[in-house]
Coordinates of C-alpha atoms in Angstrom, one line a residue:
Chain A
M1 CA -0.5 0.1 0.1
A2 CA 1.3 3.2 -1.2
T3 CA 2.0 6.0 2.0
G4 CA -0.7 8.0 0.2
Q5 CA -3.5 5.4 0.8
L6 CA -2.3 4.9 4.5
R7 CA -2.6 8.6 5.2
R8 CA -6.4 7.9 3.8
F9 CA -7.1 4.9 6.0
W10 CA -5.3 6.3 8.8
D11 CA -8.1 9.3 8.5
E12 CA -11.1 7.5 7.8
F13 CA -10.0 4.7 10.8
A14 CA -9.2 8.0 12.9
E15 CA -12.9 9.5 12.7
N16 CA -14.1 6.5 15.1
K17 CA -13.2 7.7 18.5
V18 CA -14.2 4.3 19.8
A19 CA -11.9 2.0 17.5
V20 CA -8.9 4.6 18.0
A21 CA -9.2 4.2 21.7
A22 CA -10.1 0.5 20.7
L23 CA -6.5 0.8 19.0
F24 CA -5.3 2.6 22.0
V25 CA -5.8 -0.3 24.5
V26 CA -4.7 -2.9 22.4
L27 CA -1.6 -1.4 21.9
A28 CA -1.0 -0.2 25.7
L29 CA -2.0 -4.0 26.6
V30 CA 0.6 -4.9 24.1
A31 CA 3.2 -2.9 25.2
L32 CA 2.8 -3.9 29.7
A33 CA 3.2 -7.4 27.9
L34 CA 6.3 -6.6 26.7
L35 CA 7.5 -4.5 29.9
A36 CA 6.2 -7.7 32.3
P37 CA 9.4 -8.8 33.3
L38 CA 10.1 -4.5 33.7
I39 CA 7.6 -3.5 36.2
A40 CA 5.9 -6.3 37.2
P41 CA 6.4 -6.6 40.8
Q42 CA 7.8 -9.8 41.1
N43 CA 8.6 -13.2 38.7
P44 CA 5.3 -15.0 39.5
Y45 CA 7.5 -18.0 37.8
D46 CA 10.2 -17.4 39.7
L47 CA 9.0 -20.6 42.2
S48 CA 11.3 -18.8 45.0
S49 CA 9.8 -16.6 45.4
L50 CA 6.6 -16.5 46.1
V51 CA 5.6 -17.2 49.8
L52 CA 2.9 -19.4 50.4
S53 CA 1.6 -17.5 53.2
D54 CA 1.4 -14.8 51.3
S55 CA -1.8 -17.4 49.1
R56 CA -5.0 -16.3 48.7
R57 CA -4.8 -12.5 49.9
P58 CA -7.2 -10.3 48.8
P59 CA -6.0 -6.8 46.8
G60 CA -4.7 -4.2 48.5
F61 CA -2.7 -7.1 50.8
V62 CA 0.6 -5.8 52.2
G63 CA 3.1 -9.3 51.7
S64 CA 5.5 -10.5 53.7
K65 CA 7.8 -8.6 51.4
G66 CA 7.0 -5.9 51.8
F67 CA 4.8 -4.5 48.6
T68 CA 1.3 -4.5 48.3
H69 CA -0.8 -6.8 46.0
W70 CA -3.3 -4.8 44.4
L71 CA -4.8 -7.0 43.0
G72 CA -4.3 -9.6 45.9
T73 CA -3.1 -12.7 45.6
D74 CA -3.8 -16.4 43.9
A75 CA -3.4 -20.1 45.9
Q76 CA 0.0 -20.2 45.1
G77 CA 0.6 -16.5 46.8
R78 CA 1.6 -15.1 44.2
D79 CA 1.0 -11.7 43.5
L80 CA -1.2 -11.2 40.7
L81 CA -0.8 -7.9 38.9
S82 CA 2.3 -9.5 38.0
A83 CA 0.8 -13.1 37.4
I84 CA -1.9 -11.3 34.5
L85 CA 1.3 -9.1 33.0
Y86 CA 2.9 -12.3 32.2
G87 CA 0.1 -13.6 31.6
L88 CA -1.2 -11.1 29.2
K89 CA 2.5 -12.0 27.2
I90 CA 2.1 -15.9 27.0
S91 CA -2.0 -14.9 25.4
L92 CA -0.9 -12.3 23.3
Q93 CA 2.3 -14.4 22.1
I94 CA -0.2 -17.4 21.5
G95 CA -3.0 -15.7 20.2
L96 CA -0.7 -14.2 17.5
S97 CA 1.7 -17.0 17.2
A98 CA -1.7 -19.2 15.6
G99 CA -2.6 -16.4 13.5
A100 CA 0.2 -15.8 12.4
I101 CA 0.5 -19.4 11.0
A102 CA -2.8 -20.3 10.6
F103 CA -2.9 -17.3 8.5
S104 CA 0.1 -18.3 6.3
V105 CA -0.8 -21.7 5.0
G106 CA -4.9 -21.1 5.2
A107 CA -3.9 -18.1 2.7
S108 CA -0.9 -20.8 0.7
L109 CA -3.2 -23.3 0.4
G110 CA -6.5 -21.3 -0.7
A111 CA -4.8 -19.5 -2.9
G112 CA -2.5 -21.9 -4.7
A113 CA -5.7 -24.9 -5.0
A114 CA -6.7 -21.6 -6.5
F115 CA -3.6 -21.2 -8.9
I116 CA -3.5 -24.6 -9.5
G117 CA -6.7 -25.6 -10.4
G118 CA -8.1 -28.7 -11.0
R119 CA -8.2 -31.9 -8.8
F120 CA -6.1 -30.2 -6.4
E121 CA -7.8 -27.1 -5.6
A122 CA -11.4 -29.6 -5.6
I123 CA -9.6 -32.1 -3.2
A124 CA -8.1 -28.9 -0.9
M125 CA -11.5 -27.0 -0.9
R126 CA -13.6 -29.8 -0.2
I127 CA -11.1 -30.7 3.3
V128 CA -11.1 -27.4 4.1
D129 CA -15.6 -27.1 3.4
L130 CA -15.4 -30.0 5.5
Q131 CA -13.7 -28.7 8.1
L132 CA -15.4 -25.6 8.2
S133 CA -18.7 -27.4 9.3
F134 CA -17.0 -28.7 12.4
P135 CA -17.2 -25.6 15.5
A136 CA -13.8 -25.0 16.3
I137 CA -13.5 -25.1 19.6
L138 CA -14.7 -29.0 18.4
L139 CA -11.0 -28.6 16.4
A140 CA -9.1 -27.4 18.8
L141 CA -9.8 -29.7 22.5
V142 CA -10.0 -33.1 19.7
I143 CA -6.1 -32.2 18.5
S144 CA -4.9 -30.2 21.8
A145 CA -6.0 -33.6 23.8
L146 CA -4.1 -35.8 21.4
T147 CA -1.4 -33.3 21.1
G148 CA -0.9 -32.7 25.1
Q149 CA -0.8 -30.3 27.1
G150 CA 3.2 -27.4 26.2
K151 CA 2.6 -24.1 24.2
L152 CA 3.9 -25.0 21.4
Q153 CA 1.4 -27.9 21.1
L154 CA -1.1 -25.8 21.5
I155 CA 0.1 -22.7 19.1
V156 CA 0.2 -26.3 16.8
A157 CA -4.1 -27.2 17.9
L158 CA -4.8 -23.7 16.7
A159 CA -3.6 -22.6 14.0
A160 CA -5.2 -26.5 13.0
A161 CA -9.2 -25.2 14.2
Q162 CA -8.0 -21.9 12.5
Y163 CA -6.2 -21.7 8.9
A164 CA -9.7 -23.2 7.1
Y165 CA -10.6 -19.7 7.5
F166 CA -8.2 -18.4 5.3
A167 CA -8.0 -20.5 3.1
R168 CA -11.8 -20.2 2.3
T169 CA -10.8 -16.6 1.8
A170 CA -8.1 -16.8 0.3
H171 CA -9.3 -19.4 -2.8
G172 CA -12.2 -17.0 -2.9
A173 CA -10.4 -13.5 -3.7
A174 CA -8.1 -15.4 -5.8
V175 CA -10.5 -16.9 -7.7
A176 CA -11.6 -13.9 -8.8
E177 CA -8.0 -12.7 -9.1
R178 CA -6.6 -15.4 -11.3
S179 CA -8.8 -14.1 -14.4
K180 CA -7.9 -10.5 -14.7
E181 CA -5.4 -9.7 -16.8
Y182 CA -2.7 -8.6 -15.4
V183 CA -2.7 -12.4 -13.9
E184 CA -2.2 -13.5 -17.9
A185 CA 0.2 -10.8 -17.9
A186 CA 2.8 -11.8 -15.2
R187 CA 2.1 -15.7 -15.6
S188 CA 3.4 -15.2 -19.8
T189 CA 5.8 -13.4 -18.8
P190 CA 9.4 -15.7 -17.1
L191 CA 8.8 -15.9 -13.9
S192 CA 8.5 -19.0 -11.5
S193 CA 4.9 -20.0 -11.5
L194 CA 5.6 -19.3 -7.0
R195 CA 6.6 -16.2 -8.3
V196 CA 3.8 -14.9 -9.7
L197 CA 1.2 -17.1 -6.9
F198 CA 3.0 -15.1 -4.0
R199 CA 4.4 -11.8 -5.5
H200 CA 0.9 -11.3 -8.1
I201 CA -1.6 -12.4 -7.1
L202 CA -1.5 -12.7 -3.1
P203 CA -0.6 -9.2 -2.3
N204 CA -4.1 -8.2 -4.4
C205 CA -5.6 -11.1 -1.9
L206 CA -4.5 -9.2 1.4
P207 CA -7.6 -6.8 2.3
P208 CA -10.5 -10.1 3.0
L209 CA -7.4 -11.6 4.6
I210 CA -6.4 -8.6 6.9
V211 CA -9.9 -8.9 8.2
V212 CA -9.9 -11.9 8.7
A213 CA -6.6 -11.9 10.7
T214 CA -8.5 -9.1 13.7
V215 CA -11.1 -11.7 14.0
Q216 CA -8.8 -15.5 14.5
V217 CA -6.2 -13.3 16.7
A218 CA -9.1 -12.6 18.8
N219 CA -10.3 -15.6 18.7
A220 CA -7.3 -17.4 19.3
I221 CA -6.9 -15.4 22.2
A222 CA -10.2 -16.4 23.9
L223 CA -9.6 -20.1 22.1
E224 CA -6.1 -20.4 24.0
A225 CA -8.1 -19.0 27.4
T226 CA -11.1 -21.3 26.9
L227 CA -8.8 -24.4 26.5
S228 CA -6.5 -23.8 29.0
F229 CA -9.5 -22.9 31.7
L230 CA -10.9 -26.7 30.4
G231 CA -6.8 -28.0 31.2
L232 CA -6.1 -28.8 28.1
G233 CA -4.0 -25.3 27.5
L234 CA -0.7 -24.4 29.0
P235 CA 0.7 -26.6 32.3
P236 CA 0.3 -24.7 35.2
T237 CA 3.8 -23.5 36.1
E238 CA 3.1 -21.4 33.2
P239 CA 0.1 -19.6 33.2
S240 CA -1.8 -17.5 30.5
L241 CA -4.7 -15.4 32.0
G242 CA -7.4 -18.7 30.7
A243 CA -5.2 -20.5 33.3
L244 CA -4.6 -17.7 35.8
I245 CA -9.3 -17.5 35.3
A246 CA -8.4 -21.5 35.9
N247 CA -6.6 -21.1 38.6
G248 CA -9.1 -19.1 40.3
F249 CA -12.0 -20.6 39.4
Q250 CA -12.5 -23.4 42.8
Y251 CA -12.1 -20.0 45.2
M252 CA -14.8 -18.3 43.5
L253 CA -17.4 -19.9 45.7
S254 CA -16.0 -19.2 48.6
G255 CA -15.8 -15.4 47.7
R256 CA -12.3 -15.1 46.5
Y257 CA -13.0 -13.6 43.8
W258 CA -10.0 -11.4 42.6
I259 CA -8.2 -14.8 41.4
S260 CA -10.8 -15.4 38.4
I261 CA -12.2 -11.7 38.0
F262 CA -9.0 -9.6 36.9
P263 CA -7.1 -11.8 35.3
G264 CA -10.9 -12.4 33.5
I265 CA -10.6 -8.6 33.3
A266 CA -8.0 -8.3 31.3
L267 CA -9.0 -10.9 28.7
I268 CA -12.0 -9.3 28.0
V269 CA -10.8 -6.4 27.8
L270 CA -8.0 -7.1 25.8
I271 CA -11.3 -9.4 23.2
I272 CA -13.3 -6.6 22.7
A273 CA -10.7 -4.3 21.8
V274 CA -9.4 -5.9 19.0
N275 CA -12.6 -7.2 18.3
I276 CA -14.0 -3.6 17.7
V277 CA -10.4 -2.6 15.8
G278 CA -10.8 -5.3 13.7
D279 CA -15.0 -4.4 12.9
Q280 CA -13.7 -1.1 11.7
I281 CA -11.0 -2.2 10.0
R282 CA -13.7 -4.2 8.1
D283 CA -15.8 -1.6 7.4
Q284 CA -13.1 0.5 5.9
I285 CA -11.7 -2.2 3.8
N286 CA -15.5 -4.0 3.0
P287 CA -16.5 -1.9 -0.4
G288 CA -20.0 -2.7 0.1
L289 CA -20.1 -0.4 3.1
R290 CA -17.8 2.3 1.3
R291 CA -19.2 5.8 0.8
Chain B
M1 CA -31.4 -36.1 -6.6
V2 CA -30.5 -40.3 -5.9
S3 CA -27.1 -39.2 -7.1
F4 CA -26.7 -37.0 -5.4
I5 CA -27.4 -38.6 -1.8
V6 CA -26.0 -41.5 -3.3
Q7 CA -22.7 -39.8 -3.3
R8 CA -23.0 -37.1 -0.5
I9 CA -23.6 -40.7 2.0
A10 CA -20.3 -42.0 -0.1
Q11 CA -18.4 -39.6 1.1
G12 CA -19.5 -39.7 4.5
I13 CA -17.7 -43.6 5.2
V14 CA -14.9 -42.0 3.7
V15 CA -14.5 -38.9 6.1
M16 CA -15.8 -41.5 9.0
A17 CA -13.0 -44.5 8.0
A18 CA -10.3 -41.2 7.8
M19 CA -11.7 -39.7 11.3
S20 CA -12.1 -43.1 12.9
L21 CA -8.2 -44.2 12.1
L22 CA -7.6 -39.8 13.1
V23 CA -8.7 -40.4 16.5
F24 CA -6.9 -43.7 16.8
L25 CA -4.4 -43.3 16.1
G26 CA -4.1 -39.7 17.6
V27 CA -5.6 -41.6 20.8
Y28 CA -3.6 -44.2 21.5
A29 CA -0.3 -41.8 20.1
I30 CA -1.1 -40.1 23.8
G31 CA 0.0 -41.0 27.1
N32 CA 0.4 -45.0 28.9
P33 CA -3.7 -45.4 30.6
I34 CA -1.5 -48.9 31.8
D35 CA 0.4 -46.1 34.5
V36 CA -3.2 -44.2 35.4
L37 CA -5.3 -47.8 35.7
L38 CA -2.9 -49.7 38.1
A39 CA -1.2 -48.6 41.1
P40 CA 2.3 -47.1 41.0
D41 CA 2.8 -50.5 43.0
A42 CA 1.9 -52.9 41.3
T43 CA 3.6 -56.0 40.6
Q44 CA 5.1 -57.1 37.4
E45 CA 2.6 -60.0 36.5
I46 CA -0.4 -57.2 37.4
R47 CA 0.7 -55.6 34.7
T48 CA 0.9 -57.9 32.1
Q49 CA -1.9 -59.4 32.8
T50 CA -4.0 -56.0 33.2
I51 CA -2.6 -54.7 29.4
A52 CA -3.3 -58.8 28.3
R53 CA -6.9 -57.6 29.4
Y54 CA -7.4 -54.7 27.5
G55 CA -5.3 -55.7 24.3
L56 CA -3.0 -52.8 24.7
D57 CA 0.0 -56.0 23.8
R58 CA -1.2 -56.4 20.5
P59 CA 0.3 -54.3 17.4
L60 CA -1.5 -51.1 16.8
Y61 CA -2.9 -52.4 13.6
E62 CA -4.1 -55.0 15.1
Q63 CA -6.3 -53.2 17.8
Y64 CA -7.5 -50.5 14.7
G65 CA -9.1 -53.4 13.0
Q66 CA -10.7 -55.0 16.5
F67 CA -11.5 -51.8 17.2
V68 CA -13.5 -51.1 13.7
W69 CA -15.0 -54.5 14.0
R70 CA -16.5 -54.3 17.4
V71 CA -17.8 -50.2 16.5
L72 CA -20.2 -52.0 13.3
H73 CA -21.2 -54.5 15.3
G74 CA -22.4 -51.9 17.5
D75 CA -19.5 -52.0 20.7
L76 CA -17.6 -48.7 21.4
G77 CA -15.4 -51.0 24.3
R78 CA -15.2 -50.2 27.9
S79 CA -14.0 -47.9 30.4
F80 CA -11.3 -48.4 31.7
V81 CA -12.1 -46.0 34.7
F82 CA -15.5 -46.8 35.3
N83 CA -15.5 -50.4 34.1
M84 CA -19.2 -50.1 31.2
P85 CA -19.6 -50.7 28.6
V86 CA -18.9 -46.6 27.0
T87 CA -22.4 -47.0 25.0
D88 CA -24.2 -47.6 28.3
L89 CA -21.9 -44.4 29.7
I90 CA -22.2 -42.2 26.8
F91 CA -26.7 -42.7 26.3
M92 CA -26.1 -42.0 30.3
R93 CA -25.5 -39.1 29.5
L94 CA -26.8 -38.3 27.3
P95 CA -30.0 -36.9 28.3
A96 CA -28.7 -33.9 30.7
T97 CA -26.6 -32.8 27.4
L98 CA -29.8 -32.8 25.4
E99 CA -31.5 -30.9 28.1
L100 CA -29.0 -28.6 28.6
T101 CA -28.9 -27.5 24.5
L102 CA -32.6 -27.6 24.2
A103 CA -33.5 -25.7 26.5
A104 CA -30.0 -23.3 25.3
V105 CA -31.3 -23.0 21.8
L106 CA -35.2 -22.6 22.2
G107 CA -34.5 -19.9 25.3
A108 CA -32.1 -18.1 22.3
T109 CA -34.6 -18.6 19.4
V110 CA -37.7 -17.6 21.9
I111 CA -35.8 -14.4 23.0
G112 CA -33.3 -13.8 20.6
I113 CA -35.9 -13.1 17.9
P114 CA -38.6 -10.1 18.7
L115 CA -35.2 -8.6 20.5
G116 CA -33.4 -8.6 16.7
I117 CA -36.8 -7.6 15.1
Y118 CA -37.2 -4.6 17.7
A119 CA -34.1 -4.0 17.0
G120 CA -34.3 -3.9 13.2
Y121 CA -37.7 -2.5 13.5
R122 CA -36.2 0.9 15.6
P123 CA -32.8 1.1 14.1
Q124 CA -31.6 3.7 15.9
S125 CA -33.9 3.3 18.8
R126 CA -32.3 3.4 22.3
T127 CA -32.9 0.3 23.4
A128 CA -31.9 -1.4 19.8
R129 CA -28.5 0.1 20.9
W130 CA -28.3 -1.1 23.7
I131 CA -29.9 -4.9 22.2
M132 CA -27.3 -5.2 20.1
A133 CA -24.2 -4.2 22.8
I134 CA -25.2 -7.2 24.2
S135 CA -25.0 -9.3 20.8
V136 CA -21.7 -7.8 21.0
I137 CA -20.4 -8.7 24.8
G138 CA -22.2 -12.4 23.2
F139 CA -20.6 -12.5 20.5
S140 CA -17.3 -11.6 22.0
V141 CA -16.5 -11.7 25.4
P142 CA -15.8 -16.5 26.3
T143 CA -18.3 -18.8 26.4
F144 CA -16.1 -20.0 30.2
W145 CA -15.7 -16.1 31.4
I146 CA -19.8 -15.5 31.0
G147 CA -21.0 -19.3 32.6
L148 CA -17.9 -17.5 35.7
V149 CA -19.5 -13.8 35.8
L150 CA -22.7 -15.6 36.2
I151 CA -21.8 -18.0 39.5
L152 CA -20.7 -15.2 40.9
T153 CA -23.0 -13.2 40.5
F154 CA -26.4 -15.3 41.2
A155 CA -24.8 -18.4 43.0
V156 CA -22.2 -16.8 45.8
T157 CA -23.0 -13.2 45.7
L158 CA -27.1 -13.3 44.9
G159 CA -27.3 -16.9 46.6
W160 CA -31.0 -17.1 44.4
L161 CA -29.6 -20.1 42.6
P162 CA -27.4 -23.1 42.8
A163 CA -24.1 -23.1 41.1
G164 CA -23.8 -25.9 39.8
G165 CA -25.3 -30.1 39.1
R166 CA -28.4 -31.3 37.7
G167 CA -30.8 -31.3 41.1
E168 CA -33.9 -33.2 41.4
T169 CA -34.8 -35.4 38.5
A170 CA -38.0 -36.4 36.9
N171 CA -38.7 -39.9 35.2
L172 CA -40.3 -39.5 32.0
F173 CA -39.8 -42.0 29.6
G174 CA -37.5 -44.3 31.4
I175 CA -34.6 -40.8 31.7
E176 CA -33.9 -38.5 34.4
W177 CA -35.2 -35.0 33.1
S178 CA -34.1 -31.9 35.2
F179 CA -36.8 -30.2 33.7
L180 CA -40.2 -31.5 35.4
T181 CA -38.6 -30.1 38.5
G182 CA -38.7 -27.1 39.7
N183 CA -35.0 -27.7 41.7
G184 CA -33.7 -29.2 38.3
L185 CA -35.7 -26.2 36.6
K186 CA -33.8 -24.0 39.0
H187 CA -30.1 -25.9 38.5
L188 CA -30.6 -26.3 34.2
L189 CA -31.3 -21.7 34.6
L190 CA -27.6 -20.4 34.5
P191 CA -26.1 -23.1 32.7
A192 CA -28.6 -22.6 29.6
L193 CA -28.2 -19.1 29.8
N194 CA -24.3 -19.4 30.0
L195 CA -24.7 -21.8 26.7
S196 CA -27.5 -20.1 25.3
L197 CA -25.7 -16.2 25.2
F198 CA -23.9 -17.2 21.7
K199 CA -26.1 -17.9 20.2
L200 CA -28.4 -14.9 21.6
A201 CA -26.1 -13.2 19.8
L202 CA -26.6 -14.8 16.5
M203 CA -30.4 -14.8 16.7
I204 CA -30.2 -11.2 17.4
R205 CA -27.6 -10.5 14.6
L206 CA -29.6 -12.7 11.9
A207 CA -32.9 -10.9 13.0
R208 CA -31.9 -7.7 12.8
A209 CA -30.6 -7.3 9.2
G210 CA -33.5 -9.5 8.0
T211 CA -35.5 -7.3 9.5
R212 CA -34.1 -4.0 8.0
E213 CA -33.8 -5.9 4.7
I214 CA -37.5 -6.3 4.7
M215 CA -39.1 -3.1 5.8
L216 CA -37.4 -1.9 3.0
T217 CA -39.4 -3.9 0.5
D218 CA -42.7 -3.5 -1.8
T219 CA -43.7 -5.9 0.6
V220 CA -44.3 -4.1 3.6
R221 CA -44.7 -0.6 1.8
F222 CA -47.9 -2.4 0.1
A223 CA -48.9 -4.0 3.0
R224 CA -48.7 -1.0 5.2
A225 CA -50.9 0.9 1.7
T226 CA -53.6 -1.7 2.3
G227 CA -53.8 -0.2 5.7
Q228 CA -52.7 -3.6 8.2
S229 CA -51.6 -2.7 11.5
E230 CA -47.6 -2.4 12.2
T231 CA -48.4 -5.3 14.2
T232 CA -49.8 -7.2 12.1
I233 CA -47.4 -6.9 9.2
I234 CA -44.7 -7.3 11.3
R235 CA -46.2 -11.0 12.2
H236 CA -47.7 -11.8 9.2
H237 CA -44.5 -10.5 6.8
V238 CA -41.7 -9.8 8.5
L239 CA -41.6 -12.7 10.3
R240 CA -42.4 -15.1 8.1
L241 CA -40.0 -14.1 5.1
I242 CA -36.8 -13.9 7.2
S243 CA -37.8 -17.5 8.8
I244 CA -36.7 -19.1 6.1
P245 CA -32.4 -18.0 7.2
L246 CA -33.6 -18.7 10.4
V247 CA -34.6 -22.5 10.9
T248 CA -31.2 -23.0 8.7
V249 CA -29.5 -21.2 11.2
F250 CA -31.4 -22.8 14.9
G251 CA -30.2 -26.7 12.7
L252 CA -26.7 -25.7 12.1
E253 CA -26.1 -24.6 15.5
L254 CA -28.2 -27.0 17.2
G255 CA -24.6 -29.3 16.5
S256 CA -22.2 -26.1 17.5
T257 CA -24.5 -25.9 20.5
L258 CA -23.8 -29.6 21.3
A259 CA -19.7 -29.1 21.1
F260 CA -19.4 -26.1 23.4
A261 CA -21.9 -27.6 26.1
V262 CA -18.5 -29.3 26.8
V263 CA -17.6 -26.1 28.2
T264 CA -20.3 -24.9 30.1
E265 CA -21.0 -28.1 31.8
T266 CA -17.4 -28.3 32.9
I267 CA -17.8 -25.1 34.9
F268 CA -21.5 -25.3 36.3
S269 CA -21.0 -29.3 36.8
W270 CA -23.9 -30.9 34.6
P271 CA -22.7 -34.6 34.0
G272 CA -23.9 -34.6 30.3
V273 CA -20.9 -36.1 27.9
G274 CA -19.4 -33.6 27.3
K275 CA -17.5 -33.6 30.7
L276 CA -17.4 -36.8 30.3
I277 CA -15.0 -36.8 27.7
I278 CA -12.8 -33.6 29.2
D279 CA -12.8 -36.1 32.2
S280 CA -11.9 -39.0 30.1
I281 CA -8.8 -37.0 28.6
Q282 CA -8.3 -36.5 32.0
S283 CA -8.5 -39.3 32.6
L284 CA -6.6 -41.1 29.9
D285 CA -10.0 -43.1 29.3
R286 CA -9.2 -44.3 25.7
P287 CA -12.5 -45.6 24.7
V288 CA -14.6 -42.8 25.8
M289 CA -12.7 -40.0 24.2
V290 CA -12.6 -42.5 21.0
A291 CA -16.6 -42.9 21.1
Y292 CA -17.2 -39.5 21.8
L293 CA -14.9 -38.5 18.9
V294 CA -17.3 -40.8 16.9
L295 CA -20.0 -40.1 17.3
V296 CA -19.7 -36.5 16.9
S297 CA -17.9 -36.9 13.7
L298 CA -21.3 -39.0 12.8
L299 CA -24.0 -36.9 14.1
F300 CA -22.1 -34.1 13.0
I301 CA -22.0 -35.9 9.2
A302 CA -25.4 -36.2 9.9
I303 CA -26.7 -32.7 10.2
N304 CA -24.6 -31.4 7.5
F305 CA -26.4 -33.8 5.2
V306 CA -29.6 -33.4 6.5
V307 CA -29.6 -29.6 5.6
D308 CA -28.1 -30.3 2.5
L309 CA -31.1 -32.1 1.6
C310 CA -32.9 -29.1 3.0
Y311 CA -31.0 -26.8 0.9
V312 CA -31.9 -28.9 -2.2
A313 CA -35.1 -29.2 -1.2
L314 CA -35.8 -25.7 -0.9
D315 CA -33.8 -25.0 -3.8
P316 CA -35.1 -26.3 -7.1
R317 CA -31.8 -25.0 -9.0
M318 CA -29.9 -28.0 -6.4
Q319 CA -32.4 -30.9 -7.6
K320 CA -30.7 -30.6 -11.5
G321 CA -27.1 -30.3 -10.5

């Protein structure tokens, strides 16, 4: 995209104050997650720094280490604010990596199928359609149950559950592109097919894919949290936001709400903010909604 | 039409075969169930005996062959943990899940469609904006989080409703149901609400989009010209026209609601099949996992098949192809 276009895109984006605020929230959360090791009062993974007698204390409690736990502590005596900052980092990391992998695999498969055509296209898109008829949560659940716990396994499970959305979108866009004259022109030159596909066709399929990407990153974060909540995501030693919520769930019935509620608020603020930004981008990119 | 059905059935069989193989291999690649079944101090003799009893000493392809053979005879194996046939176990748990799913989908439809029609009828009103805000929340906030907030609000803080379990059940046609007793209904309310919120958001959006579109058409203009009241127009024209896509979605969503029930059942300790699968994943109860996954795939293939048939029946253009 040329700079002028980008500028116009931003000007239009800036007209929607809610979207700008949401974008600010997303950026702020990303910054907090990146800076977590510097700003968190405690390293929640350092088990030796945890004091068991400080566990399950309400917000505002001054622990034996001398600093105030503004959001309270969890069952292991972890400072919740620190745990949330680190958890945010893990949730974002997993959501973004799963989204990026699903994007690359799905877009290549979808556009490639449209480009190659024939039997490969028919079979590949049939598989994608079939997968889309199953809810993503079920697929992610099955795959993560099969692959076991761990960050890498979780990313694979999420990407495998989500690539089909990208493949479907890329295929639709590439089918519209492949018969255009510029593609024909590019193919008549000695450029390799791969180059035509990745440098000429795929960039023109990007706008709808970007829209899917924002939605899917938010979905990946929500899915990861759900799986971790069900005990199928990450091991409890390195909790994401979902795992933190799950850890606190058992204490909620006895009124110790903060262990679950604060990570949960961080999670939904993140998801809703990403969704609002995504909605705005979709409205701007979708030509059908253009004024 | 016949060739279409035959083609789809053949496709379904291929998918089922592939699914069962994948699930079987996948499930058998994780963990060693013997470690879960036996106490750590069990003697080698007991170990060997147990392994032989469950057929775990045979090569994988033989285990898979035996598995397929038994499944075709309606036998999905015995649960390691409950030590009873998996089919019995699943059918014992199924009514709880069905009850929850139906309550959620019905609730979403009965509440969502009127709200959606209103939001589409008066899109600029304050109420419509509130309705749309609810639908945004229903769409973007994860189900499990809404469940937690519901428990915290209605069970822990207010103490109005129980936080989990099925409550008292009553017997109908030889099956235990919760919705037949007052206590059971109280237990059903929160989980059903939790499970329905996503569908509610979906129904509101669909009904709103449909209503907005139809309100601009000549149908409504002419109906108004004949002097019909607005209520009649909405009931007779709008509702009828938007109901076709809504029925399709209703059918499709039944399946995905069954899948989402896994989350809701875990939060509210609702003893359905969703809770069963999570428990069996955690305790490495392979036969239950395989059976659940095979049955769910079968269910989804069946639902998609029925939906395709409905499309063919509704759209004459499809019948030629």
